[in-house]
């Protein structure tokens, strides 16, 4: 049950630091990463990895792409499950398919799995539900260990997916003797992420007030960011729109001036995410551009880049793992915006927890 929580979503947001620690307990045993050698080999032998997923799981794939490529030295391509059937990418000689799915029951993803299996390509499913269809039908499975996720809006599954992808990337990197992997201390870095999350989760009241001030009465808004922060923006926007019904677009900050900035008018709310040092000055420039066109901006910034005017400060983490830390305040923004509108946070209209139709 949800215990003393008013909604499952808030409980699941709060569980995230514990989920990260649980993932480490499952996958890091006696000083070793515990991943089947079969899986490590399959990834080593592949010349390209295709991640197939939908919604939040698709966004978790994006958040994992950079470190996965760096650790495994293999290119990673993202595929929207529902598009794959008629928009199939030109496949490499030795592809390996990675299906990321909280429920393991998403029909769009399953349809692709059936197809790639028929073509003879190996498949790995990463899911929260052991024994689910996608997990049974793939050659290999990794579990998220996030515990049941009840709220329609996915939160802890997203951070668990990225964390398990990080464990897998690190294990493959070590397996193939990649120096970059031996220098990446994942256990330590994931523990720092958990600590960062705890600090942000302690700021609920302050964040709720900021959200009230920033999003009250609005019908639309934008998230902007660059690099990893752009990927988090996509996820943050999906979360906000699916439960609060505020129309929201996650945008690459530098792309705004190529058209979308025309939508900014007096008091349009824009949420900016900044966690990468080299990119922050550019995003700061984009913030000035939207402010000069009347936007009101709420900033979500990692502490090493923050100044006194910033709104939500997130203790900084390893550059590979910023999505894990930066997403938490955006989940809270979606939660409070929805609560403040008097809507049912856990059961948004028109949506089901798992989408079992194509
Ligand atoms: O169970 P899955 O991870 O395969 O589900 C994919 C999407 O349907 C899911 O992430 C959906 O986008 C969520 N409602 C987002 O919060």
mmCIF file with all atom_site columns, C-alpha atoms in Angstrom, residues 122-323:
data_model
loop_
_atom_site.group_PDB
_atom_site.id
_atom_site.type_symbol
_atom_site.label_atom_id
_atom_site.label_alt_id
_atom_site.label_comp_id
_atom_site.label_asym_id
_atom_site.label_entity_id
_atom_site.label_seq_id
_atom_site.pdbx_PDB_ins_code
_atom_site.Cartn_x
_atom_site.Cartn_y
_atom_site.Cartn_z
_atom_site.occupancy
_atom_site.B_iso_or_equiv
_atom_site.pdbx_formal_charge
_atom_site.auth_seq_id
_atom_site.auth_comp_id
_atom_site.auth_asym_id
_atom_site.auth_atom_id
_atom_site.pdbx_PDB_model_num
ATOM 1   C CA . UNK A 1 122 ? 19.916 -11.538 -29.753 1.00 0.00 ? 122 UNK A CA 1
ATOM 2   C CA . UNK A 1 123 ? 17.767 -9.618  -27.284 1.00 0.00 ? 123 UNK A CA 1
ATOM 3   C CA . UNK A 1 124 ? 18.244 -8.397  -23.726 1.00 0.00 ? 124 UNK A CA 1
ATOM 4   C CA . UNK A 1 125 ? 15.278 -7.136  -21.711 1.00 0.00 ? 125 UNK A CA 1
ATOM 5   C CA . UNK A 1 126 ? 15.701 -4.749  -18.799 1.00 0.00 ? 126 UNK A CA 1
ATOM 6   C CA . UNK A 1 127 ? 12.479 -4.749  -16.793 1.00 0.00 ? 127 UNK A CA 1
ATOM 7   C CA . UNK A 1 128 ? 10.953 -4.279  -13.388 1.00 0.00 ? 128 UNK A CA 1
ATOM 8   C CA . UNK A 1 129 ? 8.690  -7.313  -13.725 1.00 0.00 ? 129 UNK A CA 1
ATOM 9   C CA . UNK A 1 130 ? 10.408 -10.689 -13.619 1.00 0.00 ? 130 UNK A CA 1
ATOM 10  C CA . UNK A 1 131 ? 8.456  -13.215 -15.674 1.00 0.00 ? 131 UNK A CA 1
ATOM 11  C CA . UNK A 1 132 ? 6.862  -10.515 -17.853 1.00 0.00 ? 132 UNK A CA 1
ATOM 12  C CA . UNK A 1 133 ? 6.339  -11.182 -21.568 1.00 0.00 ? 133 UNK A CA 1
ATOM 13  C CA . UNK A 1 134 ? 9.374  -9.192  -22.730 1.00 0.00 ? 134 UNK A CA 1
ATOM 14  C CA . UNK A 1 135 ? 11.526 -10.865 -20.136 1.00 0.00 ? 135 UNK A CA 1
ATOM 15  C CA . UNK A 1 136 ? 10.366 -14.395 -21.040 1.00 0.00 ? 136 UNK A CA 1
ATOM 16  C CA . UNK A 1 137 ? 10.764 -13.903 -24.755 1.00 0.00 ? 137 UNK A CA 1
ATOM 17  C CA . UNK A 1 138 ? 14.237 -12.314 -24.752 1.00 0.00 ? 138 UNK A CA 1
ATOM 18  C CA . UNK A 1 139 ? 17.478 -14.296 -24.611 1.00 0.00 ? 139 UNK A CA 1
ATOM 19  C CA . UNK A 1 140 ? 18.665 -12.420 -21.533 1.00 0.00 ? 140 UNK A CA 1
ATOM 20  C CA . UNK A 1 141 ? 17.033 -10.419 -18.750 1.00 0.00 ? 141 UNK A CA 1
ATOM 21  C CA . UNK A 1 142 ? 18.148 -7.944  -16.122 1.00 0.00 ? 142 UNK A CA 1
ATOM 22  C CA . UNK A 1 143 ? 15.841 -6.886  -13.297 1.00 0.00 ? 143 UNK A CA 1
ATOM 23  C CA . UNK A 1 144 ? 15.392 -3.323  -12.087 1.00 0.00 ? 144 UNK A CA 1
ATOM 24  C CA . UNK A 1 145 ? 14.698 -4.278  -8.453  1.00 0.00 ? 145 UNK A CA 1
ATOM 25  C CA . UNK A 1 146 ? 12.703 -1.068  -8.075  1.00 0.00 ? 146 UNK A CA 1
ATOM 26  C CA . UNK A 1 147 ? 9.750  -2.749  -6.351  1.00 0.00 ? 147 UNK A CA 1
ATOM 27  C CA . UNK A 1 148 ? 6.226  -2.422  -7.771  1.00 0.00 ? 148 UNK A CA 1
ATOM 28  C CA . UNK A 1 149 ? 5.527  0.903   -9.474  1.00 0.00 ? 149 UNK A CA 1
ATOM 29  C CA . UNK A 1 150 ? 1.830  1.706   -9.132  1.00 0.00 ? 150 UNK A CA 1
ATOM 30  C CA . UNK A 1 151 ? 1.464  5.356   -10.206 1.00 0.00 ? 151 UNK A CA 1
ATOM 31  C CA . UNK A 1 152 ? 0.851  5.720   -13.942 1.00 0.00 ? 152 UNK A CA 1
ATOM 32  C CA . UNK A 1 153 ? 3.607  8.340   -14.072 1.00 0.00 ? 153 UNK A CA 1
ATOM 33  C CA . UNK A 1 154 ? 6.868  6.434   -14.043 1.00 0.00 ? 154 UNK A CA 1
ATOM 34  C CA . UNK A 1 155 ? 9.496  7.771   -11.625 1.00 0.00 ? 155 UNK A CA 1
ATOM 35  C CA . UNK A 1 156 ? 11.596 5.194   -9.781  1.00 0.00 ? 156 UNK A CA 1
ATOM 36  C CA . UNK A 1 157 ? 11.605 2.906   -12.825 1.00 0.00 ? 157 UNK A CA 1
ATOM 37  C CA . UNK A 1 158 ? 13.354 5.650   -14.843 1.00 0.00 ? 158 UNK A CA 1
ATOM 38  C CA . UNK A 1 159 ? 16.143 6.118   -12.305 1.00 0.00 ? 159 UNK A CA 1
ATOM 39  C CA . UNK A 1 160 ? 16.412 2.336   -11.828 1.00 0.00 ? 160 UNK A CA 1
ATOM 40  C CA . UNK A 1 161 ? 16.684 1.820   -15.593 1.00 0.00 ? 161 UNK A CA 1
ATOM 41  C CA . UNK A 1 162 ? 19.542 4.316   -15.885 1.00 0.00 ? 162 UNK A CA 1
ATOM 42  C CA . UNK A 1 163 ? 21.260 2.796   -12.840 1.00 0.00 ? 163 UNK A CA 1
ATOM 43  C CA . UNK A 1 164 ? 21.030 -0.768  -14.162 1.00 0.00 ? 164 UNK A CA 1
ATOM 44  C CA . UNK A 1 165 ? 22.274 0.442   -17.547 1.00 0.00 ? 165 UNK A CA 1
ATOM 45  C CA . UNK A 1 166 ? 25.215 2.043   -15.681 1.00 0.00 ? 166 UNK A CA 1
ATOM 46  C CA . UNK A 1 167 ? 25.963 -1.228  -13.868 1.00 0.00 ? 167 UNK A CA 1
ATOM 47  C CA . UNK A 1 168 ? 25.824 -3.112  -17.166 1.00 0.00 ? 168 UNK A CA 1
ATOM 48  C CA . UNK A 1 169 ? 28.009 -0.557  -18.961 1.00 0.00 ? 169 UNK A CA 1
ATOM 49  C CA . UNK A 1 170 ? 30.562 -0.641  -16.158 1.00 0.00 ? 170 UNK A CA 1
ATOM 50  C CA . UNK A 1 171 ? 30.593 -4.472  -16.082 1.00 0.00 ? 171 UNK A CA 1
ATOM 51  C CA . UNK A 1 172 ? 31.093 -4.670  -19.851 1.00 0.00 ? 172 UNK A CA 1
ATOM 52  C CA . UNK A 1 173 ? 33.779 -1.979  -19.687 1.00 0.00 ? 173 UNK A CA 1
ATOM 53  C CA . UNK A 1 174 ? 35.686 -3.933  -17.037 1.00 0.00 ? 174 UNK A CA 1
ATOM 54  C CA . UNK A 1 175 ? 35.183 -7.167  -18.989 1.00 0.00 ? 175 UNK A CA 1
ATOM 55  C CA . UNK A 1 176 ? 36.724 -5.750  -22.154 1.00 0.00 ? 176 UNK A CA 1
ATOM 56  C CA . UNK A 1 177 ? 39.506 -4.055  -20.185 1.00 0.00 ? 177 UNK A CA 1
ATOM 57  C CA . UNK A 1 178 ? 38.451 -0.501  -20.982 1.00 0.00 ? 178 UNK A CA 1
ATOM 58  C CA . UNK A 1 179 ? 40.577 1.925   -18.927 1.00 0.00 ? 179 UNK A CA 1
ATOM 59  C CA . UNK A 1 180 ? 37.733 4.443   -18.822 1.00 0.00 ? 180 UNK A CA 1
ATOM 60  C CA . UNK A 1 181 ? 35.660 1.817   -17.004 1.00 0.00 ? 181 UNK A CA 1
ATOM 61  C CA . UNK A 1 182 ? 38.344 1.023   -14.432 1.00 0.00 ? 182 UNK A CA 1
ATOM 62  C CA . UNK A 1 183 ? 38.530 4.737   -13.657 1.00 0.00 ? 183 UNK A CA 1
ATOM 63  C CA . UNK A 1 184 ? 34.778 5.053   -13.207 1.00 0.00 ? 184 UNK A CA 1
ATOM 64  C CA . UNK A 1 185 ? 33.959 4.154   -9.597  1.00 0.00 ? 185 UNK A CA 1
ATOM 65  C CA . UNK A 1 186 ? 30.331 3.357   -10.050 1.00 0.00 ? 186 UNK A CA 1
ATOM 66  C CA . UNK A 1 187 ? 29.562 2.185   -6.514  1.00 0.00 ? 187 UNK A CA 1
ATOM 67  C CA . UNK A 1 188 ? 30.900 5.409   -5.059  1.00 0.00 ? 188 UNK A CA 1
ATOM 68  C CA . UNK A 1 189 ? 29.251 7.566   -7.730  1.00 0.00 ? 189 UNK A CA 1
ATOM 69  C CA . UNK A 1 190 ? 25.834 5.932   -7.354  1.00 0.00 ? 190 UNK A CA 1
ATOM 70  C CA . UNK A 1 191 ? 26.029 6.383   -3.586  1.00 0.00 ? 191 UNK A CA 1
ATOM 71  C CA . UNK A 1 192 ? 26.712 10.081  -4.177  1.00 0.00 ? 192 UNK A CA 1
ATOM 72  C CA . UNK A 1 193 ? 23.645 10.226  -6.421  1.00 0.00 ? 193 UNK A CA 1
ATOM 73  C CA . UNK A 1 194 ? 21.537 8.680   -3.646  1.00 0.00 ? 194 UNK A CA 1
ATOM 74  C CA . UNK A 1 195 ? 22.827 11.325  -1.225  1.00 0.00 ? 195 UNK A CA 1
ATOM 75  C CA . UNK A 1 196 ? 22.063 14.083  -3.726  1.00 0.00 ? 196 UNK A CA 1
ATOM 76  C CA . UNK A 1 197 ? 18.514 12.739  -4.143  1.00 0.00 ? 197 UNK A CA 1
ATOM 77  C CA . UNK A 1 198 ? 17.983 12.686  -0.369  1.00 0.00 ? 198 UNK A CA 1
ATOM 78  C CA . UNK A 1 199 ? 18.958 16.368  -0.156  1.00 0.00 ? 199 UNK A CA 1
ATOM 79  C CA . UNK A 1 200 ? 16.518 17.371  -2.918  1.00 0.00 ? 200 UNK A CA 1
ATOM 80  C CA . UNK A 1 201 ? 13.714 15.234  -1.461  1.00 0.00 ? 201 UNK A CA 1
ATOM 81  C CA . UNK A 1 202 ? 14.097 17.133  1.824   1.00 0.00 ? 202 UNK A CA 1
ATOM 82  C CA . UNK A 1 203 ? 13.119 20.351  0.000   1.00 0.00 ? 203 UNK A CA 1
ATOM 83  C CA . UNK A 1 204 ? 9.507  19.361  -0.732  1.00 0.00 ? 204 UNK A CA 1
ATOM 84  C CA . UNK A 1 205 ? 7.808  22.380  0.811   1.00 0.00 ? 205 UNK A CA 1
ATOM 85  C CA . UNK A 1 206 ? 10.108 24.903  -0.816  1.00 0.00 ? 206 UNK A CA 1
ATOM 86  C CA . UNK A 1 207 ? 9.765  23.204  -4.204  1.00 0.00 ? 207 UNK A CA 1
ATOM 87  C CA . UNK A 1 208 ? 5.968  23.063  -3.858  1.00 0.00 ? 208 UNK A CA 1
ATOM 88  C CA . UNK A 1 209 ? 5.931  26.842  -3.229  1.00 0.00 ? 209 UNK A CA 1
ATOM 89  C CA . UNK A 1 210 ? 8.150  27.519  -6.240  1.00 0.00 ? 210 UNK A CA 1
ATOM 90  C CA . UNK A 1 211 ? 5.873  25.387  -8.420  1.00 0.00 ? 211 UNK A CA 1
ATOM 91  C CA . UNK A 1 212 ? 2.751  27.202  -7.219  1.00 0.00 ? 212 UNK A CA 1
ATOM 92  C CA . UNK A 1 213 ? 4.325  30.555  -8.031  1.00 0.00 ? 213 UNK A CA 1
ATOM 93  C CA . UNK A 1 214 ? 5.699  29.429  -11.380 1.00 0.00 ? 214 UNK A CA 1
ATOM 94  C CA . UNK A 1 215 ? 2.991  27.253  -12.965 1.00 0.00 ? 215 UNK A CA 1
ATOM 95  C CA . UNK A 1 216 ? -0.249 28.496  -11.417 1.00 0.00 ? 216 UNK A CA 1
ATOM 96  C CA . UNK A 1 217 ? -3.004 28.847  -14.009 1.00 0.00 ? 217 UNK A CA 1
ATOM 97  C CA . UNK A 1 218 ? -0.760 28.215  -16.995 1.00 0.00 ? 218 UNK A CA 1
ATOM 98  C CA . UNK A 1 219 ? -1.804 26.077  -19.957 1.00 0.00 ? 219 UNK A CA 1
ATOM 99  C CA . UNK A 1 220 ? 1.621  25.621  -21.466 1.00 0.00 ? 220 UNK A CA 1
ATOM 100 C CA . UNK A 1 221 ? 5.299  25.650  -20.580 1.00 0.00 ? 221 UNK A CA 1
ATOM 101 C CA . UNK A 1 222 ? 8.747  24.567  -21.755 1.00 0.00 ? 222 UNK A CA 1
ATOM 102 C CA . UNK A 1 223 ? 11.689 22.648  -20.370 1.00 0.00 ? 223 UNK A CA 1
ATOM 103 C CA . UNK A 1 224 ? 15.056 23.527  -21.863 1.00 0.00 ? 224 UNK A CA 1
ATOM 104 C CA . UNK A 1 225 ? 18.522 22.013  -21.491 1.00 0.00 ? 225 UNK A CA 1
ATOM 105 C CA . UNK A 1 226 ? 21.541 20.907  -23.478 1.00 0.00 ? 226 UNK A CA 1
ATOM 106 C CA . UNK A 1 227 ? 23.181 17.510  -23.779 1.00 0.00 ? 227 UNK A CA 1
ATOM 107 C CA . UNK A 1 228 ? 22.115 15.232  -20.920 1.00 0.00 ? 228 UNK A CA 1
ATOM 108 C CA . UNK A 1 229 ? 19.959 18.054  -19.619 1.00 0.00 ? 229 UNK A CA 1
ATOM 109 C CA . UNK A 1 230 ? 18.029 18.014  -22.881 1.00 0.00 ? 230 UNK A CA 1
ATOM 110 C CA . UNK A 1 231 ? 17.238 14.326  -22.384 1.00 0.00 ? 231 UNK A CA 1
ATOM 111 C CA . UNK A 1 232 ? 16.047 15.050  -18.861 1.00 0.00 ? 232 UNK A CA 1
ATOM 112 C CA . UNK A 1 233 ? 13.949 17.893  -20.299 1.00 0.00 ? 233 UNK A CA 1
ATOM 113 C CA . UNK A 1 234 ? 12.130 15.422  -22.544 1.00 0.00 ? 234 UNK A CA 1
ATOM 114 C CA . UNK A 1 235 ? 11.332 13.225  -19.557 1.00 0.00 ? 235 UNK A CA 1
ATOM 115 C CA . UNK A 1 236 ? 10.398 16.192  -17.345 1.00 0.00 ? 236 UNK A CA 1
ATOM 116 C CA . UNK A 1 237 ? 7.992  17.465  -20.006 1.00 0.00 ? 237 UNK A CA 1
ATOM 117 C CA . UNK A 1 238 ? 6.329  14.074  -20.440 1.00 0.00 ? 238 UNK A CA 1
ATOM 118 C CA . UNK A 1 239 ? 5.831  13.804  -16.675 1.00 0.00 ? 239 UNK A CA 1
ATOM 119 C CA . UNK A 1 240 ? 4.335  17.282  -16.379 1.00 0.00 ? 240 UNK A CA 1
ATOM 120 C CA . UNK A 1 241 ? 1.900  16.890  -19.258 1.00 0.00 ? 241 UNK A CA 1
ATOM 121 C CA . UNK A 1 242 ? 0.693  13.368  -18.512 1.00 0.00 ? 242 UNK A CA 1
ATOM 122 C CA . UNK A 1 243 ? -0.502 14.172  -14.992 1.00 0.00 ? 243 UNK A CA 1
ATOM 123 C CA . UNK A 1 244 ? -1.063 17.951  -14.753 1.00 0.00 ? 244 UNK A CA 1
ATOM 124 C CA . UNK A 1 245 ? -2.350 18.343  -18.354 1.00 0.00 ? 245 UNK A CA 1
ATOM 125 C CA . UNK A 1 246 ? -0.149 21.418  -18.766 1.00 0.00 ? 246 UNK A CA 1
ATOM 126 C CA . UNK A 1 247 ? 1.072  21.326  -22.326 1.00 0.00 ? 247 UNK A CA 1
ATOM 127 C CA . UNK A 1 248 ? 4.836  21.096  -22.154 1.00 0.00 ? 248 UNK A CA 1
ATOM 128 C CA . UNK A 1 249 ? 7.645  20.615  -24.589 1.00 0.00 ? 249 UNK A CA 1
ATOM 129 C CA . UNK A 1 250 ? 11.150 19.447  -23.704 1.00 0.00 ? 250 UNK A CA 1
ATOM 130 C CA . UNK A 1 251 ? 13.507 21.359  -25.911 1.00 0.00 ? 251 UNK A CA 1
ATOM 131 C CA . UNK A 1 252 ? 17.184 21.459  -26.798 1.00 0.00 ? 252 UNK A CA 1
ATOM 132 C CA . UNK A 1 253 ? 17.977 24.973  -25.576 1.00 0.00 ? 253 UNK A CA 1
ATOM 133 C CA . UNK A 1 254 ? 19.959 25.907  -28.682 1.00 0.00 ? 254 UNK A CA 1
ATOM 134 C CA . UNK A 1 255 ? 17.136 24.847  -30.970 1.00 0.00 ? 255 UNK A CA 1
ATOM 135 C CA . UNK A 1 256 ? 14.643 27.365  -29.507 1.00 0.00 ? 256 UNK A CA 1
ATOM 136 C CA . UNK A 1 257 ? 15.773 30.225  -31.732 1.00 0.00 ? 257 UNK A CA 1
ATOM 137 C CA . UNK A 1 258 ? 15.033 28.092  -34.800 1.00 0.00 ? 258 UNK A CA 1
ATOM 138 C CA . UNK A 1 259 ? 11.315 28.523  -34.367 1.00 0.00 ? 259 UNK A CA 1
ATOM 139 C CA . UNK A 1 260 ? 9.878  27.610  -30.996 1.00 0.00 ? 260 UNK A CA 1
ATOM 140 C CA . UNK A 1 261 ? 10.894 30.882  -29.337 1.00 0.00 ? 261 UNK A CA 1
ATOM 141 C CA . UNK A 1 262 ? 7.978  32.437  -31.253 1.00 0.00 ? 262 UNK A CA 1
ATOM 142 C CA . UNK A 1 263 ? 5.709  30.804  -28.668 1.00 0.00 ? 263 UNK A CA 1
ATOM 143 C CA . UNK A 1 264 ? 7.241  32.690  -25.744 1.00 0.00 ? 264 UNK A CA 1
ATOM 144 C CA . UNK A 1 265 ? 5.035  35.527  -24.586 1.00 0.00 ? 265 UNK A CA 1
ATOM 145 C CA . UNK A 1 266 ? 4.478  37.537  -21.402 1.00 0.00 ? 266 UNK A CA 1
ATOM 146 C CA . UNK A 1 267 ? 4.624  35.126  -18.442 1.00 0.00 ? 267 UNK A CA 1
ATOM 147 C CA . UNK A 1 268 ? 5.155  31.871  -20.367 1.00 0.00 ? 268 UNK A CA 1
ATOM 148 C CA . UNK A 1 269 ? 6.774  29.543  -17.840 1.00 0.00 ? 269 UNK A CA 1
ATOM 149 C CA . UNK A 1 270 ? 10.110 28.041  -18.868 1.00 0.00 ? 270 UNK A CA 1
ATOM 150 C CA . UNK A 1 271 ? 11.997 25.540  -16.714 1.00 0.00 ? 271 UNK A CA 1
ATOM 151 C CA . UNK A 1 272 ? 15.733 25.336  -17.410 1.00 0.00 ? 272 UNK A CA 1
ATOM 152 C CA . UNK A 1 273 ? 17.968 22.432  -16.388 1.00 0.00 ? 273 UNK A CA 1
ATOM 153 C CA . UNK A 1 274 ? 21.704 23.016  -15.968 1.00 0.00 ? 274 UNK A CA 1
ATOM 154 C CA . UNK A 1 275 ? 24.138 20.378  -14.790 1.00 0.00 ? 275 UNK A CA 1
ATOM 155 C CA . UNK A 1 276 ? 27.027 20.359  -17.264 1.00 0.00 ? 276 UNK A CA 1
ATOM 156 C CA . UNK A 1 277 ? 29.744 22.937  -16.835 1.00 0.00 ? 277 UNK A CA 1
ATOM 157 C CA . UNK A 1 278 ? 30.705 23.375  -20.478 1.00 0.00 ? 278 UNK A CA 1
ATOM 158 C CA . UNK A 1 279 ? 27.071 23.733  -21.560 1.00 0.00 ? 279 UNK A CA 1
ATOM 159 C CA . UNK A 1 280 ? 25.728 25.914  -18.755 1.00 0.00 ? 280 UNK A CA 1
ATOM 160 C CA . UNK A 1 281 ? 26.966 29.281  -20.123 1.00 0.00 ? 281 UNK A CA 1
ATOM 161 C CA . UNK A 1 282 ? 25.139 28.561  -23.387 1.00 0.00 ? 282 UNK A CA 1
ATOM 162 C CA . UNK A 1 283 ? 21.922 27.607  -21.623 1.00 0.00 ? 283 UNK A CA 1
ATOM 163 C CA . UNK A 1 284 ? 22.274 30.737  -19.461 1.00 0.00 ? 284 UNK A CA 1
ATOM 164 C CA . UNK A 1 285 ? 22.331 32.683  -22.732 1.00 0.00 ? 285 UNK A CA 1
ATOM 165 C CA . UNK A 1 286 ? 19.097 30.985  -23.835 1.00 0.00 ? 286 UNK A CA 1
ATOM 166 C CA . UNK A 1 287 ? 17.514 31.854  -20.484 1.00 0.00 ? 287 UNK A CA 1
ATOM 167 C CA . UNK A 1 288 ? 18.309 35.530  -21.115 1.00 0.00 ? 288 UNK A CA 1
ATOM 168 C CA . UNK A 1 289 ? 16.767 35.253  -24.587 1.00 0.00 ? 289 UNK A CA 1
ATOM 169 C CA . UNK A 1 290 ? 13.462 33.916  -23.287 1.00 0.00 ? 290 UNK A CA 1
ATOM 170 C CA . UNK A 1 291 ? 13.374 36.368  -20.364 1.00 0.00 ? 291 UNK A CA 1
ATOM 171 C CA . UNK A 1 292 ? 13.793 39.269  -22.768 1.00 0.00 ? 292 UNK A CA 1
ATOM 172 C CA . UNK A 1 293 ? 10.681 37.991  -24.564 1.00 0.00 ? 293 UNK A CA 1
ATOM 173 C CA . UNK A 1 294 ? 8.666  37.954  -21.366 1.00 0.00 ? 294 UNK A CA 1
ATOM 174 C CA . UNK A 1 295 ? 9.141  34.379  -20.096 1.00 0.00 ? 295 UNK A CA 1
ATOM 175 C CA . UNK A 1 296 ? 9.368  33.617  -16.404 1.00 0.00 ? 296 UNK A CA 1
ATOM 176 C CA . UNK A 1 297 ? 12.080 31.081  -15.738 1.00 0.00 ? 297 UNK A CA 1
ATOM 177 C CA . UNK A 1 298 ? 12.523 28.479  -13.030 1.00 0.00 ? 298 UNK A CA 1
ATOM 178 C CA . UNK A 1 299 ? 16.050 27.081  -12.904 1.00 0.00 ? 299 UNK A CA 1
ATOM 179 C CA . UNK A 1 300 ? 17.074 23.603  -11.747 1.00 0.00 ? 300 UNK A CA 1
ATOM 180 C CA . UNK A 1 301 ? 20.839 23.762  -11.327 1.00 0.00 ? 301 UNK A CA 1
ATOM 181 C CA . UNK A 1 302 ? 23.591 21.564  -9.941  1.00 0.00 ? 302 UNK A CA 1
ATOM 182 C CA . UNK A 1 303 ? 25.297 23.240  -6.986  1.00 0.00 ? 303 UNK A CA 1
ATOM 183 C CA . UNK A 1 304 ? 28.680 23.655  -8.686  1.00 0.00 ? 304 UNK A CA 1
ATOM 184 C CA . UNK A 1 305 ? 27.073 25.912  -11.311 1.00 0.00 ? 305 UNK A CA 1
ATOM 185 C CA . UNK A 1 306 ? 24.498 27.720  -9.182  1.00 0.00 ? 306 UNK A CA 1
ATOM 186 C CA . UNK A 1 307 ? 24.215 31.348  -8.163  1.00 0.00 ? 307 UNK A CA 1
ATOM 187 C CA . UNK A 1 308 ? 21.907 33.071  -5.674  1.00 0.00 ? 308 UNK A CA 1
ATOM 188 C CA . UNK A 1 309 ? 19.132 33.669  -8.225  1.00 0.00 ? 309 UNK A CA 1
ATOM 189 C CA . UNK A 1 310 ? 18.664 30.002  -9.028  1.00 0.00 ? 310 UNK A CA 1
ATOM 190 C CA . UNK A 1 311 ? 15.513 28.264  -7.810  1.00 0.00 ? 311 UNK A CA 1
ATOM 191 C CA . UNK A 1 312 ? 16.219 24.579  -7.192  1.00 0.00 ? 312 UNK A CA 1
ATOM 192 C CA . UNK A 1 313 ? 19.768 23.528  -6.353  1.00 0.00 ? 313 UNK A CA 1
ATOM 193 C CA . UNK A 1 314 ? 20.830 19.905  -6.779  1.00 0.00 ? 314 UNK A CA 1
ATOM 194 C CA . UNK A 1 315 ? 24.041 18.555  -5.201  1.00 0.00 ? 315 UNK A CA 1
ATOM 195 C CA . UNK A 1 316 ? 26.266 17.752  -8.184  1.00 0.00 ? 316 UNK A CA 1
ATOM 196 C CA . UNK A 1 317 ? 27.128 14.189  -9.224  1.00 0.00 ? 317 UNK A CA 1
ATOM 197 C CA . UNK A 1 318 ? 29.414 12.460  -11.754 1.00 0.00 ? 318 UNK A CA 1
ATOM 198 C CA . UNK A 1 319 ? 28.832 13.830  -15.297 1.00 0.00 ? 319 UNK A CA 1
ATOM 199 C CA . UNK A 1 320 ? 27.692 10.384  -16.540 1.00 0.00 ? 320 UNK A CA 1
ATOM 200 C CA . UNK A 1 321 ? 24.937 10.269  -13.933 1.00 0.00 ? 321 UNK A CA 1
ATOM 201 C CA . UNK A 1 322 ? 23.492 13.789  -13.917 1.00 0.00 ? 322 UNK A CA 1
ATOM 202 C CA . UNK A 1 323 ? 20.124 12.622  -15.294 1.00 0.00 ? 323 UNK A CA 1
#
